[in-house]
PDB file of C-alpha atoms in Angstrom:
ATOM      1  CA  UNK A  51     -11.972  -2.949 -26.372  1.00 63.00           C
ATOM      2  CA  UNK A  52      -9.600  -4.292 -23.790  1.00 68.00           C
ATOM      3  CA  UNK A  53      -6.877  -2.921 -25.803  1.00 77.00           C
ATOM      4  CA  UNK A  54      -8.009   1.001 -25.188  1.00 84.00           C
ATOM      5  CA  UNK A  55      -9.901   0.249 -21.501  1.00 85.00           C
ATOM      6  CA  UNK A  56      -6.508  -1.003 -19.649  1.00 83.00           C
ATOM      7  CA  UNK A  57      -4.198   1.681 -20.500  1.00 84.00           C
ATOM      8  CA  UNK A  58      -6.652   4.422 -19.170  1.00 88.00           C
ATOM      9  CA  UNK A  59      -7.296   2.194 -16.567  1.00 88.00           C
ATOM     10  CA  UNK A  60      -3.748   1.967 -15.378  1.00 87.00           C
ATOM     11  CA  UNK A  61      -3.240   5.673 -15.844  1.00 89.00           C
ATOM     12  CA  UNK A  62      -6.212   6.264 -13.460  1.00 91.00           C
ATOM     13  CA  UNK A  63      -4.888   3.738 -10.860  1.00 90.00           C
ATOM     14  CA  UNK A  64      -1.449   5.262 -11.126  1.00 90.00           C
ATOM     15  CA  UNK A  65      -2.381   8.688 -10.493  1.00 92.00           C
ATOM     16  CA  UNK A  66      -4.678   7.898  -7.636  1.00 92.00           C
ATOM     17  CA  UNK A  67      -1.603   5.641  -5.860  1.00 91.00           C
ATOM     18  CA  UNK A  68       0.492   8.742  -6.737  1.00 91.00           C
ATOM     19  CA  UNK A  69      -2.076  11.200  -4.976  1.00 92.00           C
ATOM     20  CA  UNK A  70      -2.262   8.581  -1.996  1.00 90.00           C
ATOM     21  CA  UNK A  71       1.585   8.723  -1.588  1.00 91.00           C
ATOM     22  CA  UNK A  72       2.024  12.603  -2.198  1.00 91.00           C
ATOM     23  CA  UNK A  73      -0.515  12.901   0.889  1.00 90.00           C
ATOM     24  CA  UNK A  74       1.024  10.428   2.956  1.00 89.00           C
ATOM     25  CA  UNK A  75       4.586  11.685   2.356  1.00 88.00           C
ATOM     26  CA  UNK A  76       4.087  15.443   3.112  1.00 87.00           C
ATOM     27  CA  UNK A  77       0.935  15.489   5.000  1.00 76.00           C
ATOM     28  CA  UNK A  78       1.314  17.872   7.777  1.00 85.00           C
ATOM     29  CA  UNK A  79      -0.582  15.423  10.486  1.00 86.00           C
ATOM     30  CA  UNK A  80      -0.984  12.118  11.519  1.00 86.00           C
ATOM     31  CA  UNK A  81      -4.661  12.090  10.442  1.00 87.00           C
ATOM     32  CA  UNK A  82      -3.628  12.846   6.777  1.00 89.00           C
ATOM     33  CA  UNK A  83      -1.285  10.450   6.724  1.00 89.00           C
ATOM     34  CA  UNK A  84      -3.887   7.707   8.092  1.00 88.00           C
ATOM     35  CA  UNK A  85      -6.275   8.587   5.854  1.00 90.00           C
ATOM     36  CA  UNK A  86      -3.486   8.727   2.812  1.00 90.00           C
ATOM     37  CA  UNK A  87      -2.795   5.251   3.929  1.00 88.00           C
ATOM     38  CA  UNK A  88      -7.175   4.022   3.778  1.00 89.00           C
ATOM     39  CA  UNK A  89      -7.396   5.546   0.301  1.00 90.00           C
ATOM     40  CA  UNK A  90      -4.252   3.755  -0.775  1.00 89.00           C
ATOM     41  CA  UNK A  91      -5.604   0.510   0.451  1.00 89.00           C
ATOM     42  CA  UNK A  92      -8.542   0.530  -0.958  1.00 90.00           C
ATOM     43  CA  UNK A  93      -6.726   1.982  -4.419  1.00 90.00           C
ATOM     44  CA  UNK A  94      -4.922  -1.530  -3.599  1.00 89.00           C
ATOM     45  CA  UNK A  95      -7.689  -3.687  -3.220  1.00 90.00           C
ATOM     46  CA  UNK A  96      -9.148  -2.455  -6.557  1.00 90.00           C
ATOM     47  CA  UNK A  97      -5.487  -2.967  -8.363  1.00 89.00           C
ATOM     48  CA  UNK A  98      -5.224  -7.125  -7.327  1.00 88.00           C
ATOM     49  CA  UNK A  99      -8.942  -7.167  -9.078  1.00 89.00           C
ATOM     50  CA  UNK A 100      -7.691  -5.415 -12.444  1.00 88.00           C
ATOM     51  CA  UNK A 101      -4.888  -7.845 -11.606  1.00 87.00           C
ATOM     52  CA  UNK A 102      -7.104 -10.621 -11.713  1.00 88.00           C
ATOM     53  CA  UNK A 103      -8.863  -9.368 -15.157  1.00 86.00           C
ATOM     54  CA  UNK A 104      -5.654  -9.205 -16.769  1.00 85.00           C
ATOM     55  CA  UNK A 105      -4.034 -12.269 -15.913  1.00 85.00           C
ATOM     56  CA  UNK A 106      -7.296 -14.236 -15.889  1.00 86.00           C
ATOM     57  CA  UNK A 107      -6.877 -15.899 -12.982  1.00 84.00           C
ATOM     58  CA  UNK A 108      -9.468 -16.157 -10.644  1.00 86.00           C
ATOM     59  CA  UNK A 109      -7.229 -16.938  -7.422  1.00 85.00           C
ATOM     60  CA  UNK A 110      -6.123 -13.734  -7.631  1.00 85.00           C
ATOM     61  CA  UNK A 111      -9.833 -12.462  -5.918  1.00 88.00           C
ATOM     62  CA  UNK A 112      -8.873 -14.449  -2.951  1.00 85.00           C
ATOM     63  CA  UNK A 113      -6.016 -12.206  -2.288  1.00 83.00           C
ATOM     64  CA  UNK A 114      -8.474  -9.069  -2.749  1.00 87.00           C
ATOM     65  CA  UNK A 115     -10.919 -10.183  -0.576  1.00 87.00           C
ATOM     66  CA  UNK A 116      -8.051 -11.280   2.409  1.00 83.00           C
ATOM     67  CA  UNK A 117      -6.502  -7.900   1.487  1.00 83.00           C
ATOM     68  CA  UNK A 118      -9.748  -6.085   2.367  1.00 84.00           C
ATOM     69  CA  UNK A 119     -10.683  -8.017   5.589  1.00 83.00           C
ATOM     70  CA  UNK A 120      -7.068  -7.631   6.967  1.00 81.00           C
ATOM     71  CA  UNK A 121      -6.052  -3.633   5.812  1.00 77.00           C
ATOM     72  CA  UNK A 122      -8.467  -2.520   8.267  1.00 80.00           C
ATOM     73  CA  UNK A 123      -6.130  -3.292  11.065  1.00 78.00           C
ATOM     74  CA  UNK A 124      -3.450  -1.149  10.846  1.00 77.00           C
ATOM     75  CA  UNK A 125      -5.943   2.118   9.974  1.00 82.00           C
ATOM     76  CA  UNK A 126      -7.971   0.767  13.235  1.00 84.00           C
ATOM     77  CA  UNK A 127      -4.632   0.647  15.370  1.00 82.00           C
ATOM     78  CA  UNK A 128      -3.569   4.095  14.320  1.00 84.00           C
ATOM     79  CA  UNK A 129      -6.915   5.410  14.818  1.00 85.00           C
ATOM     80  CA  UNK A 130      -7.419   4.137  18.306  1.00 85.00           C
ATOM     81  CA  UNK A 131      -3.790   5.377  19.174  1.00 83.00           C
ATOM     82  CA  UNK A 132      -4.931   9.371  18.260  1.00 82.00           C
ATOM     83  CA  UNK A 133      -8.029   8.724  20.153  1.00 83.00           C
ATOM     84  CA  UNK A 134      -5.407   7.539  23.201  1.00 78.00           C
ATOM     85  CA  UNK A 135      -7.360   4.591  24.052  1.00 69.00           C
ATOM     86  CA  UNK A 136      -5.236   1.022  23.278  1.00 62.00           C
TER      87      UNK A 136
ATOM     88  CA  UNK B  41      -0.041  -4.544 -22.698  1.00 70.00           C
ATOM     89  CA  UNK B  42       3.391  -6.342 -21.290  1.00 77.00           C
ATOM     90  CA  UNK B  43       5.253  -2.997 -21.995  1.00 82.00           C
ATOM     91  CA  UNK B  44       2.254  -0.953 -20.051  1.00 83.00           C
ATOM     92  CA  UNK B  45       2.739  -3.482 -17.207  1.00 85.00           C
ATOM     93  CA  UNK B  46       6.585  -3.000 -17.149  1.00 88.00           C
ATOM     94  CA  UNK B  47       6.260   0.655 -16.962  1.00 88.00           C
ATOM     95  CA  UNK B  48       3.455   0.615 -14.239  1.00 88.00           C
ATOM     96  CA  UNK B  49       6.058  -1.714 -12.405  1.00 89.00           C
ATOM     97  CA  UNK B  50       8.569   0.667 -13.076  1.00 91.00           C
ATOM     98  CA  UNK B  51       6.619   3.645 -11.441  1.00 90.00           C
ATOM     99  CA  UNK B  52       5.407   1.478  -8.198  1.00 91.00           C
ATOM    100  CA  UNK B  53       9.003   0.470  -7.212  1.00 92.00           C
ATOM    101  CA  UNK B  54       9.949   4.298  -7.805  1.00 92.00           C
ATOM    102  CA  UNK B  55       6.883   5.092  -5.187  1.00 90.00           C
ATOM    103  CA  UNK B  56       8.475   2.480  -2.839  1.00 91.00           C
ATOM    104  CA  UNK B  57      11.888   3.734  -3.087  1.00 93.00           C
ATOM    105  CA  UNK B  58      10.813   7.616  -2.220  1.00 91.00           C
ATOM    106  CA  UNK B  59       8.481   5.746   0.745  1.00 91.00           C
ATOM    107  CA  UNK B  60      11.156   4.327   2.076  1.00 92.00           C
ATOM    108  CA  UNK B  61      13.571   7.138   1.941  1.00 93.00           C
ATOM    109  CA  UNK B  62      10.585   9.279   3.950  1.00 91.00           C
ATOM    110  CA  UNK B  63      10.079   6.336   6.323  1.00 89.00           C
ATOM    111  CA  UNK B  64      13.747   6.541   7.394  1.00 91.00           C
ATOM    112  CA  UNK B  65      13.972  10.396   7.015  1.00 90.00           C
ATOM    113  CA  UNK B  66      11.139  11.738   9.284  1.00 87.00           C
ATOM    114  CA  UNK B  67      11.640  11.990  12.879  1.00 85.00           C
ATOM    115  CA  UNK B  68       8.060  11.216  13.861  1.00 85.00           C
ATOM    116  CA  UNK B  69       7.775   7.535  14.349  1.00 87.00           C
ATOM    117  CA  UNK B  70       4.268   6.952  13.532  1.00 87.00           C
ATOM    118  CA  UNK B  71       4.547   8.408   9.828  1.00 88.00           C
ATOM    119  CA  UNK B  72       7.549   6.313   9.607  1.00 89.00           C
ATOM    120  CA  UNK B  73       5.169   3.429  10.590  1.00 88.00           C
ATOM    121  CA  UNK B  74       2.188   4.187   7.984  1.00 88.00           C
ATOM    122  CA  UNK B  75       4.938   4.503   4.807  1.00 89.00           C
ATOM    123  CA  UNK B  76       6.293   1.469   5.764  1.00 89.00           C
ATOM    124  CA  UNK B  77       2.938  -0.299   5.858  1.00 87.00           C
ATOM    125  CA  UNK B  78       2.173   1.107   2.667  1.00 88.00           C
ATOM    126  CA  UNK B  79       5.604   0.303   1.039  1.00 90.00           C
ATOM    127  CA  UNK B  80       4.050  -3.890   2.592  1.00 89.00           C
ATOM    128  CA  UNK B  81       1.013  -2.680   0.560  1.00 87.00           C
ATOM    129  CA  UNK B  82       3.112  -2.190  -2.605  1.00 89.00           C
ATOM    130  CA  UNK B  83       5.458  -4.750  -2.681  1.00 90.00           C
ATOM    131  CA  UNK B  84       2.234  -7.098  -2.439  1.00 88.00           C
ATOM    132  CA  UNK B  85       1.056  -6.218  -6.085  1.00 89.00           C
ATOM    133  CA  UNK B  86       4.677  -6.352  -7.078  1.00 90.00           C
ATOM    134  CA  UNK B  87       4.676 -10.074  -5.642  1.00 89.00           C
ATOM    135  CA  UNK B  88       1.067 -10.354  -7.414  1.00 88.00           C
ATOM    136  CA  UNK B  89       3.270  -9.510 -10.853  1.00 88.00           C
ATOM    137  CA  UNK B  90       5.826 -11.734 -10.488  1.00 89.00           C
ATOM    138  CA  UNK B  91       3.015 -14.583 -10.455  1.00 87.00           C
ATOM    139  CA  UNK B  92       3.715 -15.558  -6.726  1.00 87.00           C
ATOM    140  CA  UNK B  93      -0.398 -15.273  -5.311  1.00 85.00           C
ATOM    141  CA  UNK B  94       0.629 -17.024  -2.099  1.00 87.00           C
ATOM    142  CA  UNK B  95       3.704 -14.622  -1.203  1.00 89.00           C
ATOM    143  CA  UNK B  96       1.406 -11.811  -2.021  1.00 85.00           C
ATOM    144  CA  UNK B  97      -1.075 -13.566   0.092  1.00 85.00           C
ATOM    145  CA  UNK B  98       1.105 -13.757   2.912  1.00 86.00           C
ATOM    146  CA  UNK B  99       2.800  -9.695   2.679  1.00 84.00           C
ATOM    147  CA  UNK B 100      -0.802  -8.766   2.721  1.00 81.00           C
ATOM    148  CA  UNK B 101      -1.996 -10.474   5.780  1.00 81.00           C
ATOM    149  CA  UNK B 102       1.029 -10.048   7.720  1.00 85.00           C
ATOM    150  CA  UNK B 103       2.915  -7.073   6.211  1.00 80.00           C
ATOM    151  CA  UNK B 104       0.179  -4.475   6.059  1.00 76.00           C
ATOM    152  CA  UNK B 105      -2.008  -5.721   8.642  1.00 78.00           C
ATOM    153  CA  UNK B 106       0.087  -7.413  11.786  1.00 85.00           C
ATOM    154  CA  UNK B 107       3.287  -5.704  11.281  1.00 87.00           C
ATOM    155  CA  UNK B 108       1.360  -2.092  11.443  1.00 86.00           C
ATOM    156  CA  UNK B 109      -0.614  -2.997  14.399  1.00 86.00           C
ATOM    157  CA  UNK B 110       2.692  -4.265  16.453  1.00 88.00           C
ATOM    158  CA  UNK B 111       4.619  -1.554  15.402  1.00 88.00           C
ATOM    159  CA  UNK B 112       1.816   0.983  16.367  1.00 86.00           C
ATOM    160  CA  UNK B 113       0.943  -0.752  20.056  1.00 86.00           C
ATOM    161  CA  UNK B 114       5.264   0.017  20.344  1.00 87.00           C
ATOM    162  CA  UNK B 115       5.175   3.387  19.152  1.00 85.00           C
ATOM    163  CA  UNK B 116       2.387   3.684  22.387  1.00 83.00           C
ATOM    164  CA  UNK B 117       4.785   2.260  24.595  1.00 84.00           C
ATOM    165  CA  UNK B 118       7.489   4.836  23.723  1.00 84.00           C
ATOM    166  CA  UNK B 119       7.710   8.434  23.082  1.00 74.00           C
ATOM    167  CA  UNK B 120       6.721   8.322  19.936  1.00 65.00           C
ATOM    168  CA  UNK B 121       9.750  10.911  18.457  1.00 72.00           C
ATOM    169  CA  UNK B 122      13.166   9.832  17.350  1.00 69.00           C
ATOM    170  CA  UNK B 123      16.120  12.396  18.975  1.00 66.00           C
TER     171      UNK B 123
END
């Protein structure tokens, strides 16, 4: 089962990521690019779990989870910079 | 599922490389800031592969998070566009 499921899996992942970076290379504005850069993260976040599933280690969903809190950041700073607050 | 790995590998560190050739190509500072953060993003699975969690840990928390917000507060405090 795990033999067909991971392949397609990593296909899926790897054509999302290259989606991601194809928007945040030649998007035209800033916005794009920002939200190029969310979807990427959370294509991310969702990579270190199928990380974790492969390797079977379980530490591995620590990194995730301080991965999720922390991506927000940077997307909040460059939002609040094209709102011209900060 | 070692060779699949390899190859997926193989095409993140080509996605880096054409990041990071944008990031120093484009004249608008604030692009160059969000490839670089995502290039951090990257190179934190890569570190995940090479079985080094805490590394990983670390480019995640610092890398994409810190890193993007300092270099987008300095972006602010400049013009924003390279000559």
């Amino acid at each position: 089962m795990s033999n067909i499921v991971l392949p397609i899996v990593f296909g899926l992942v790897s054509f999302a990521t290259l989606l991601a970076t194809i928007r945040i290379i030649s998007g035209p504005t800033i916005p794009d690019r920002a939200v190029g850069l969310d979807t990427a993260t959370t294509i991310t976040t969702a990579m270190i779990v199928l990380f974790a599933q492969i390797f079977h280690r379980a530490i591995y969903l620590d990194i995730a989870l301080v991965y999720a809190v922390l991506a927000f950041l940077g997307v909040i700073a460059i939002a609040r910079y094209l709102e011209g607050g900060m | 599922m070692a060779e699949i790995l390899q190859y997926f590998m193989l095409f993140l560190i080509v996605l880096m490389l054409a990041l990071a050739l944008f990031a120093v190509k484009t004249k608008d500072l604030l692009s160059a800031v969000i490839a670089s953060g995502f290039i951090s993003l990257v190179a934190s699975i890569v570190y995940l592969y090479l079985q080094a969690p805490d590394v990983a840990m670390t480019e995640a928390a610092i890398g994409a998070g810190i890193t993007t917000l300092v270099f987008v507060i300095t972006v602010r405090k400049t013009k924003g566009k390279e000559k």
